[in-house]
Every structure is written in structure tokens, then in C-alpha cells.
Amino acid sequence: MELCLGTVQFGMNYGVYNTQKKDADYCVKCLDYATQNGISAIDTAAAYGTAEEVVGAFLEKKTISRDKIWISTKFLPNILDNCEQKDYRYVIKQNLEKSLKTLHIDYVDTYFLHSSRYAFREDILEALSYVQKDGLARKIGVSVYYPEEALACYKSSYVDYIQAPYSIFDHRMEQKGIFEKNNMGNCSVDVRTAFIKGLIRLGIDEIPEYLSKAKPILKQLDVICEKTGYSRIDLAIGYIKRQKNIKHLVFGIRNLEQLKEDIDSFGKVICSDIFQEIDKVFENIDTDIVVPSLWKRKGD
């Protein structure tokens, strides 16, 4: 498993409190630091505000050669809903070409569909496969949210990559066998949401009222941290790192200090007994806590 730097927070306000994005130069500095310190994968998306532009500015500097770095981006969500089937290939290719121009590269290593429900649409998956045939994407895949979507991708002859949520509190994919090689076939898997949109980084008093259900869960995690001597970030990353069939752990940062902390935590070796306890303690956390799209903010 390798780290992959996610860039949503480079292109738009993001996190539990929709934290203000940093300026582009600072974000490029973070990408420079990451790629000079062992991270050779970057994940972005057309829907992440100006994130592709930031990544493009970094790539244009050519501080790392293209063949040494893995780049993924995502097709804009939902835009095929109002298209006729005969236009799918054209719209997908047109959008990827726009992303490539923004990124200042000739191809992406993986092009994901951002609409997870398209995992059940073989006609769309077939249309997506043509950007692979055209050499614009090495692999194609779907960014999924639920195990059923991941399993649908595994059954498709077109999909060879998925990106799925997985964290110390969110065990749904593991429980449904999504990371088992006999289920995956030839499909690769990246995981995201390791820090649950920044929730794991918050102090108890910083947790907003609409996430009050998370307070006792984080307190339980703090007890384990105190007992073991590891930080929340150590355990959050270590929990994922133990899965041997995951290719990339996609993670986001708010600043350079967090990036340094995450790289340090990824290098730590943690006893498996600790994770056995975590599996029991956090076995059935409510989905509306671990899936940010289900959060019900005040006023929603």
C-alpha cells in the first residue's frame, strides 16, 4: 500500500466546518513536499473546484517526471443523466480531454466516474472504457460509497479500479469482503475518507451539534490512544495499512504540518492486537456518522 495525496481541500472549502482552502502556491508547496518525501500518487477531480488547476500548476513545474507519479481524476458527477446514450462516449472523452489540458499531461493513470450509481450501468461503463482504448487513461473505474456498488464493479468486464470509503470507524467494505482478492478479481482498490472529512482530527469540544453522536465514539478512540501511546492519526492510518490488497490510501490535509504528521504515521508499525480491539469496539458505527454525505447539518 502507498499513500496518495487527495486534493479536494486544495480546490474548495472542505471539512466538517468547510475550512477555507489555502492559496494555490501553498498547495503546490504541499504537493512538492509530498512528492519529495515518498508520496508518488495524487488524486483529484473535476468537481473539486480549482483542484485540477492546482495539480496542473504543480505538474507543469516538472519537479518529478511523469512516469514516476500516479495521477487519478474523476468525471463530473451526474452529467450523463441528461445525455442520450449515443453521446456518452463523446461527453466522457470531451471531459477527460479538458481535465488533461488543465493538468498539463497526456493521460491519467485512472479515470473514475464520480457518480457511484453509474456502477450499475453497463452502457456507461462501456462508454467509459473507450478513453482507455484511446490511451487517455491507463485504467478506468468508479468512486463508490456502498459495498453493493463495489461488487457491481467487480462483476463488470469494463471496470478495473474502484475507490471506496474505509476507516477506523467505517468497516462496511471489509465486512462485505470488498478487500478480499477472490472477490476483487483483476480490479484494484484505493480507499478514501480515512479521517472522515476531518472528524477524526477534531477535539471533543470542536465537534458540531449535528455530529454529537460521534463524541462518545471519539472518546472511546482517545481511551485506546492513551492506553497504547499512539495518536488518533497513527491508529487511523495503521488500521487501513493492515489491508494488504489496497493499492492506495487516499488522504487529505489542511496544511503542511498535517502532511508531515501523516507521512510519519504511515511509517509506524502497530501491533495487530490493537486493531483486533478496534474491530470490536467500532464494529457497527451508524452510517450517518461515517458517510459525510449523510450528515444532517443545522438548517439542511
CSV table of C-alpha atoms in Angstrom, one decimal:
chain,number,residue,atom,x,y,z
A,1,MET,CA,0.0,0.0,0.0
A,2,GLU,CA,1.1,3.5,-0.8
A,3,LEU,CA,-0.1,7.0,0.2
A,4,CYS,CA,-2.0,9.1,-2.3
A,5,LEU,CA,-2.5,12.8,-1.6
A,6,GLY,CA,-6.1,13.8,-2.1
A,7,THR,CA,-6.7,17.4,-3.4
A,8,VAL,CA,-10.3,18.3,-2.7
A,9,GLN,CA,-9.2,20.6,0.0
A,10,PHE,CA,-6.8,22.4,-2.4
A,11,GLY,CA,-9.7,23.4,-4.7
A,12,MET,CA,-12.6,24.2,-2.5
A,13,ASN,CA,-13.6,24.8,1.1
A,14,TYR,CA,-13.8,21.4,2.8
A,15,GLY,CA,-14.1,19.5,6.0
A,16,VAL,CA,-16.5,19.4,9.0
A,17,TYR,CA,-16.5,23.2,9.1
A,18,ASN,CA,-15.9,23.8,5.4
A,19,THR,CA,-12.5,25.1,6.2
A,20,GLN,CA,-11.2,27.8,3.8
A,21,LYS,CA,-9.0,26.4,1.1
A,22,LYS,CA,-5.3,27.6,1.0
A,23,ASP,CA,-3.9,29.7,-1.8
A,24,ALA,CA,-2.6,27.8,-4.9
A,25,ASP,CA,1.0,28.5,-4.2
A,26,TYR,CA,0.8,27.0,-0.7
A,27,CYS,CA,-1.0,23.9,-2.2
A,28,VAL,CA,1.7,23.5,-4.8
A,29,LYS,CA,4.3,23.7,-2.0
A,30,CYS,CA,2.5,20.8,-0.2
A,31,LEU,CA,2.5,18.7,-3.4
A,32,ASP,CA,6.2,19.4,-3.8
A,33,TYR,CA,6.9,18.3,-0.2
A,34,ALA,CA,4.7,15.2,-0.7
A,35,THR,CA,6.4,14.0,-3.8
A,36,GLN,CA,9.9,14.7,-2.4
A,37,ASN,CA,9.1,12.7,0.7
A,38,GLY,CA,7.9,9.3,-0.6
A,39,ILE,CA,4.4,10.1,-2.0
A,40,SER,CA,4.1,9.3,-5.7
A,41,ALA,CA,0.3,9.4,-6.2
A,42,ILE,CA,-2.1,12.3,-6.4
A,43,ASP,CA,-5.9,12.1,-6.6
A,44,THR,CA,-8.1,14.9,-7.9
A,45,ALA,CA,-11.4,15.5,-9.6
A,46,ALA,CA,-13.2,17.9,-12.0
A,47,ALA,CA,-15.7,18.5,-9.2
A,48,TYR,CA,-13.1,19.7,-6.7
A,49,GLY,CA,-13.3,23.4,-7.5
A,50,THR,CA,-9.9,24.5,-8.7
A,51,ALA,CA,-8.0,21.4,-7.6
A,52,GLU,CA,-7.2,20.2,-11.1
A,53,GLU,CA,-5.7,23.6,-11.8
A,54,VAL,CA,-3.5,23.4,-8.6
A,55,VAL,CA,-2.3,19.9,-9.6
A,56,GLY,CA,-1.7,21.1,-13.1
A,57,ALA,CA,0.4,24.0,-11.8
A,58,PHE,CA,2.5,21.5,-9.8
A,59,LEU,CA,2.9,19.1,-12.7
A,60,GLU,CA,3.9,21.9,-15.1
A,61,LYS,CA,6.9,22.6,-12.9
A,62,LYS,CA,8.1,19.1,-13.7
A,63,THR,CA,9.9,18.6,-10.3
A,64,ILE,CA,9.0,14.9,-10.7
A,65,SER,CA,8.9,13.0,-14.1
A,66,ARG,CA,5.5,11.9,-15.3
A,67,ASP,CA,6.4,8.3,-15.3
A,68,LYS,CA,7.3,8.4,-11.6
A,69,ILE,CA,3.9,9.7,-10.5
A,70,TRP,CA,0.4,8.2,-10.5
A,71,ILE,CA,-2.4,10.6,-11.3
A,72,SER,CA,-6.1,10.0,-11.0
A,73,THR,CA,-9.1,12.3,-11.7
A,74,LYS,CA,-12.8,12.0,-11.9
A,75,PHE,CA,-15.5,12.6,-14.4
A,76,LEU,CA,-18.0,15.3,-13.3
A,77,PRO,CA,-20.9,13.7,-11.4
A,78,ASN,CA,-24.4,13.2,-12.9
A,79,ILE,CA,-23.8,15.0,-16.2
A,80,LEU,CA,-24.8,11.9,-18.2
A,81,ASP,CA,-28.3,11.9,-16.7
A,82,ASN,CA,-29.5,14.4,-19.4
A,83,CYS,CA,-27.5,12.9,-22.3
A,84,GLU,CA,-28.6,10.4,-24.9
A,85,GLN,CA,-26.8,7.1,-24.8
A,86,LYS,CA,-25.3,7.7,-28.2
A,87,ASP,CA,-23.5,10.8,-26.8
A,88,TYR,CA,-21.9,9.1,-23.7
A,89,ARG,CA,-18.6,8.4,-25.4
A,90,TYR,CA,-18.2,11.9,-26.7
A,91,VAL,CA,-19.2,13.6,-23.4
A,92,ILE,CA,-16.8,11.4,-21.4
A,93,LYS,CA,-13.9,11.9,-23.8
A,94,GLN,CA,-14.5,15.7,-24.0
A,95,ASN,CA,-14.5,16.0,-20.2
A,96,LEU,CA,-11.3,13.9,-19.8
A,97,GLU,CA,-9.5,15.9,-22.5
A,98,LYS,CA,-10.5,19.1,-20.7
A,99,SER,CA,-9.0,17.7,-17.4
A,100,LEU,CA,-5.9,16.6,-19.2
A,101,LYS,CA,-5.4,20.1,-20.6
A,102,THR,CA,-5.8,21.5,-17.1
A,103,LEU,CA,-3.4,19.0,-15.6
A,104,HIS,CA,-0.8,19.5,-18.4
A,105,ILE,CA,-0.5,15.8,-19.0
A,106,ASP,CA,-1.3,13.4,-21.9
A,107,TYR,CA,-3.0,10.7,-19.9
A,108,VAL,CA,-4.2,9.8,-16.4
A,109,ASP,CA,-3.4,6.6,-14.6
A,110,THR,CA,-7.0,6.2,-13.6
A,111,TYR,CA,-10.2,7.9,-14.7
A,112,PHE,CA,-13.0,7.4,-12.2
A,113,LEU,CA,-16.8,8.0,-12.6
A,114,HIS,CA,-17.7,10.3,-9.7
A,115,SER,CA,-21.4,9.1,-9.7
A,116,SER,CA,-21.4,5.8,-7.8
A,117,ARG,CA,-24.8,4.8,-9.1
A,118,TYR,CA,-23.3,4.5,-12.6
A,119,ALA,CA,-21.6,1.3,-11.2
A,120,PHE,CA,-24.8,-0.4,-12.2
A,121,ARG,CA,-24.9,1.0,-15.7
A,122,GLU,CA,-23.0,-1.3,-18.1
A,123,ASP,CA,-23.8,1.1,-21.0
A,124,ILE,CA,-22.0,3.9,-19.2
A,125,LEU,CA,-19.1,1.7,-18.1
A,126,GLU,CA,-18.7,0.6,-21.7
A,127,ALA,CA,-18.6,4.2,-22.9
A,128,LEU,CA,-16.0,5.0,-20.2
A,129,SER,CA,-13.8,2.2,-21.5
A,130,TYR,CA,-13.2,4.0,-24.8
A,131,VAL,CA,-11.0,6.6,-23.1
A,132,GLN,CA,-8.8,3.7,-22.1
A,133,LYS,CA,-8.8,2.3,-25.7
A,134,ASP,CA,-7.8,5.8,-26.8
A,135,GLY,CA,-4.8,5.9,-24.5
A,136,LEU,CA,-6.2,8.8,-22.4
A,137,ALA,CA,-6.5,6.7,-19.3
A,138,ARG,CA,-4.4,3.7,-18.3
A,139,LYS,CA,-7.3,2.4,-16.1
A,140,ILE,CA,-11.0,3.2,-15.6
A,141,GLY,CA,-13.1,2.9,-12.5
A,142,VAL,CA,-15.8,4.1,-10.2
A,143,SER,CA,-15.7,6.1,-7.0
A,144,VAL,CA,-18.2,4.1,-4.8
A,145,TYR,CA,-19.9,4.7,-1.5
A,146,TYR,CA,-21.5,1.4,-0.7
A,147,PRO,CA,-20.4,-2.3,-0.9
A,148,GLU,CA,-23.2,-3.1,-3.4
A,149,GLU,CA,-21.7,-0.6,-5.8
A,150,ALA,CA,-18.2,-2.1,-5.3
A,151,LEU,CA,-19.5,-5.6,-6.0
A,152,ALA,CA,-21.2,-4.4,-9.2
A,153,CYS,CA,-17.9,-3.0,-10.4
A,154,TYR,CA,-16.2,-6.3,-9.7
A,155,LYS,CA,-18.8,-8.1,-11.9
A,156,SER,CA,-18.3,-5.7,-14.8
A,157,SER,CA,-15.9,-6.6,-17.6
A,158,TYR,CA,-15.0,-2.9,-18.1
A,159,VAL,CA,-14.1,-1.7,-14.6
A,160,ASP,CA,-10.5,-2.3,-13.4
A,161,TYR,CA,-10.4,0.2,-10.4
A,162,ILE,CA,-12.6,1.4,-7.6
A,163,GLN,CA,-12.1,4.0,-4.9
A,164,ALA,CA,-14.1,3.2,-1.7
A,165,PRO,CA,-14.6,4.6,1.7
A,166,TYR,CA,-12.9,2.8,4.6
A,167,SER,CA,-11.8,4.0,8.0
A,168,ILE,CA,-11.2,3.0,11.6
A,169,PHE,CA,-14.9,3.7,12.2
A,170,ASP,CA,-16.3,2.5,8.8
A,171,HIS,CA,-15.9,-1.2,8.3
A,172,ARG,CA,-18.7,-1.8,5.8
A,173,MET,CA,-16.4,-2.6,2.9
A,174,GLU,CA,-14.3,-5.0,4.9
A,175,GLN,CA,-17.4,-6.7,6.3
A,176,LYS,CA,-18.7,-7.4,2.8
A,177,GLY,CA,-15.4,-8.8,1.6
A,178,ILE,CA,-14.6,-5.9,-0.8
A,179,PHE,CA,-10.9,-6.2,0.0
A,180,GLU,CA,-10.7,-10.0,-0.5
A,181,LYS,CA,-8.6,-11.0,-3.5
A,182,ASN,CA,-11.0,-13.7,-4.6
A,183,ASN,CA,-13.8,-11.1,-4.8
A,184,MET,CA,-11.7,-8.4,-6.4
A,185,GLY,CA,-10.5,-10.4,-9.4
A,186,ASN,CA,-8.3,-8.1,-11.5
A,187,CYS,CA,-9.7,-4.9,-10.0
A,188,SER,CA,-7.5,-2.6,-8.0
A,189,VAL,CA,-8.8,-0.7,-4.9
A,190,ASP,CA,-8.0,2.7,-3.4
A,191,VAL,CA,-9.6,3.8,-0.2
A,192,ARG,CA,-10.5,7.3,1.0
A,193,THR,CA,-12.2,9.0,3.9
A,194,ALA,CA,-9.6,7.8,6.4
A,195,PHE,CA,-10.1,10.8,8.6
A,196,ILE,CA,-13.9,11.1,7.8
A,197,LYS,CA,-13.7,14.6,6.3
A,198,GLY,CA,-11.5,15.8,9.2
A,199,LEU,CA,-13.8,14.5,12.0
A,200,ILE,CA,-11.0,12.3,13.5
A,201,ARG,CA,-8.8,15.3,13.9
A,202,LEU,CA,-11.3,17.3,16.0
A,203,GLY,CA,-11.2,17.7,19.7
A,204,ILE,CA,-14.3,16.7,21.6
A,205,ASP,CA,-15.3,20.3,22.2
A,206,GLU,CA,-14.9,21.1,18.5
A,207,ILE,CA,-17.5,18.6,17.2
A,208,PRO,CA,-20.6,20.4,15.9
A,209,GLU,CA,-24.0,19.6,17.3
A,210,TYR,CA,-25.1,17.8,14.2
A,211,LEU,CA,-22.3,15.2,14.8
A,212,SER,CA,-22.9,14.9,18.5
A,213,LYS,CA,-23.3,11.1,18.1
A,214,ALA,CA,-19.6,11.0,17.2
A,215,LYS,CA,-18.5,12.3,20.6
A,216,PRO,CA,-18.7,9.1,22.6
A,217,ILE,CA,-17.0,7.2,19.7
A,218,LEU,CA,-14.1,9.6,19.6
A,219,LYS,CA,-13.8,9.4,23.4
A,220,GLN,CA,-13.5,5.7,23.0
A,221,LEU,CA,-10.8,6.2,20.5
A,222,ASP,CA,-9.0,8.5,22.8
A,223,VAL,CA,-9.1,5.9,25.6
A,224,ILE,CA,-7.3,3.4,23.2
A,225,CYS,CA,-4.8,6.1,22.2
A,226,GLU,CA,-4.0,6.8,25.9
A,227,LYS,CA,-3.6,3.1,26.6
A,228,THR,CA,-1.4,2.3,23.6
A,229,GLY,CA,0.6,5.6,23.3
A,230,TYR,CA,-0.4,6.1,19.6
A,231,SER,CA,-2.2,9.2,18.3
A,232,ARG,CA,-5.6,9.1,16.6
A,233,ILE,CA,-3.8,9.6,13.2
A,234,ASP,CA,-1.4,6.8,13.9
A,235,LEU,CA,-4.3,4.4,14.5
A,236,ALA,CA,-6.5,5.7,11.7
A,237,ILE,CA,-3.7,5.2,9.2
A,238,GLY,CA,-2.4,2.0,10.7
A,239,TYR,CA,-5.9,0.5,10.7
A,240,ILE,CA,-6.1,0.9,6.9
A,241,LYS,CA,-2.5,0.0,6.3
A,242,ARG,CA,-3.0,-3.6,7.5
A,243,GLN,CA,-5.2,-4.4,4.5
A,244,LYS,CA,-2.7,-5.9,2.0
A,245,ASN,CA,-4.9,-5.7,-1.1
A,246,ILE,CA,-5.4,-1.9,-1.1
A,247,LYS,CA,-3.2,-0.1,-3.6
A,248,HIS,CA,-3.5,3.5,-2.3
A,249,LEU,CA,-4.7,5.2,0.9
A,250,VAL,CA,-6.1,8.5,-0.4
A,251,PHE,CA,-5.9,11.1,2.4
A,252,GLY,CA,-6.5,14.9,2.6
A,253,ILE,CA,-4.6,17.6,4.5
A,254,ARG,CA,-5.4,21.1,5.7
A,255,ASN,CA,-1.8,22.2,5.9
A,256,LEU,CA,1.8,21.1,5.6
A,257,GLU,CA,2.1,20.2,9.3
A,258,GLN,CA,-0.7,17.6,8.8
A,259,LEU,CA,1.1,16.2,5.8
A,260,LYS,CA,4.3,15.7,7.7
A,261,GLU,CA,2.3,14.1,10.6
A,262,ASP,CA,0.5,11.7,8.2
A,263,ILE,CA,3.7,10.6,6.4
A,264,ASP,CA,5.3,10.0,9.9
A,265,SER,CA,2.2,8.0,11.0
A,266,PHE,CA,2.3,5.9,7.8
A,267,GLY,CA,5.8,4.7,8.6
A,268,LYS,CA,4.9,3.3,12.0
A,269,VAL,CA,4.4,-0.4,12.7
A,270,ILE,CA,1.5,-1.1,15.1
A,271,CYS,CA,0.7,-4.4,16.8
A,272,SER,CA,-2.2,-6.2,15.3
A,273,ASP,CA,-3.7,-6.9,18.7
A,274,ILE,CA,-4.6,-3.2,18.9
A,275,PHE,CA,-6.6,-3.4,15.7
A,276,GLN,CA,-8.4,-6.5,16.9
A,277,GLU,CA,-9.7,-4.5,19.8
A,278,ILE,CA,-10.7,-1.6,17.5
A,279,ASP,CA,-12.6,-4.1,15.3
A,280,LYS,CA,-14.7,-5.0,18.3
A,281,VAL,CA,-15.2,-1.5,19.7
A,282,PHE,CA,-16.1,0.1,16.4
A,283,GLU,CA,-17.8,-2.8,14.7
A,284,ASN,CA,-21.2,-1.2,13.9
A,285,ILE,CA,-20.9,2.6,13.8
A,286,ASP,CA,-24.0,4.3,12.4
A,287,THR,CA,-23.7,5.0,8.7
A,288,ASP,CA,-24.8,8.6,9.1
A,289,ILE,CA,-21.7,9.3,11.1
A,290,VAL,CA,-19.1,7.6,8.8
A,291,VAL,CA,-20.6,8.8,5.5
A,292,PRO,CA,-20.2,12.6,5.3
A,293,SER,CA,-22.9,12.9,2.5
A,294,LEU,CA,-25.4,11.7,5.1
A,295,TRP,CA,-24.5,14.4,7.7
A,296,LYS,CA,-27.5,16.5,8.6
A,297,ARG,CA,-26.2,20.0,9.3
A,298,LYS,CA,-28.4,22.5,11.1
A,299,GLY,CA,-30.7,24.1,8.5
A,300,ASP,CA,-30.5,21.2,6.0
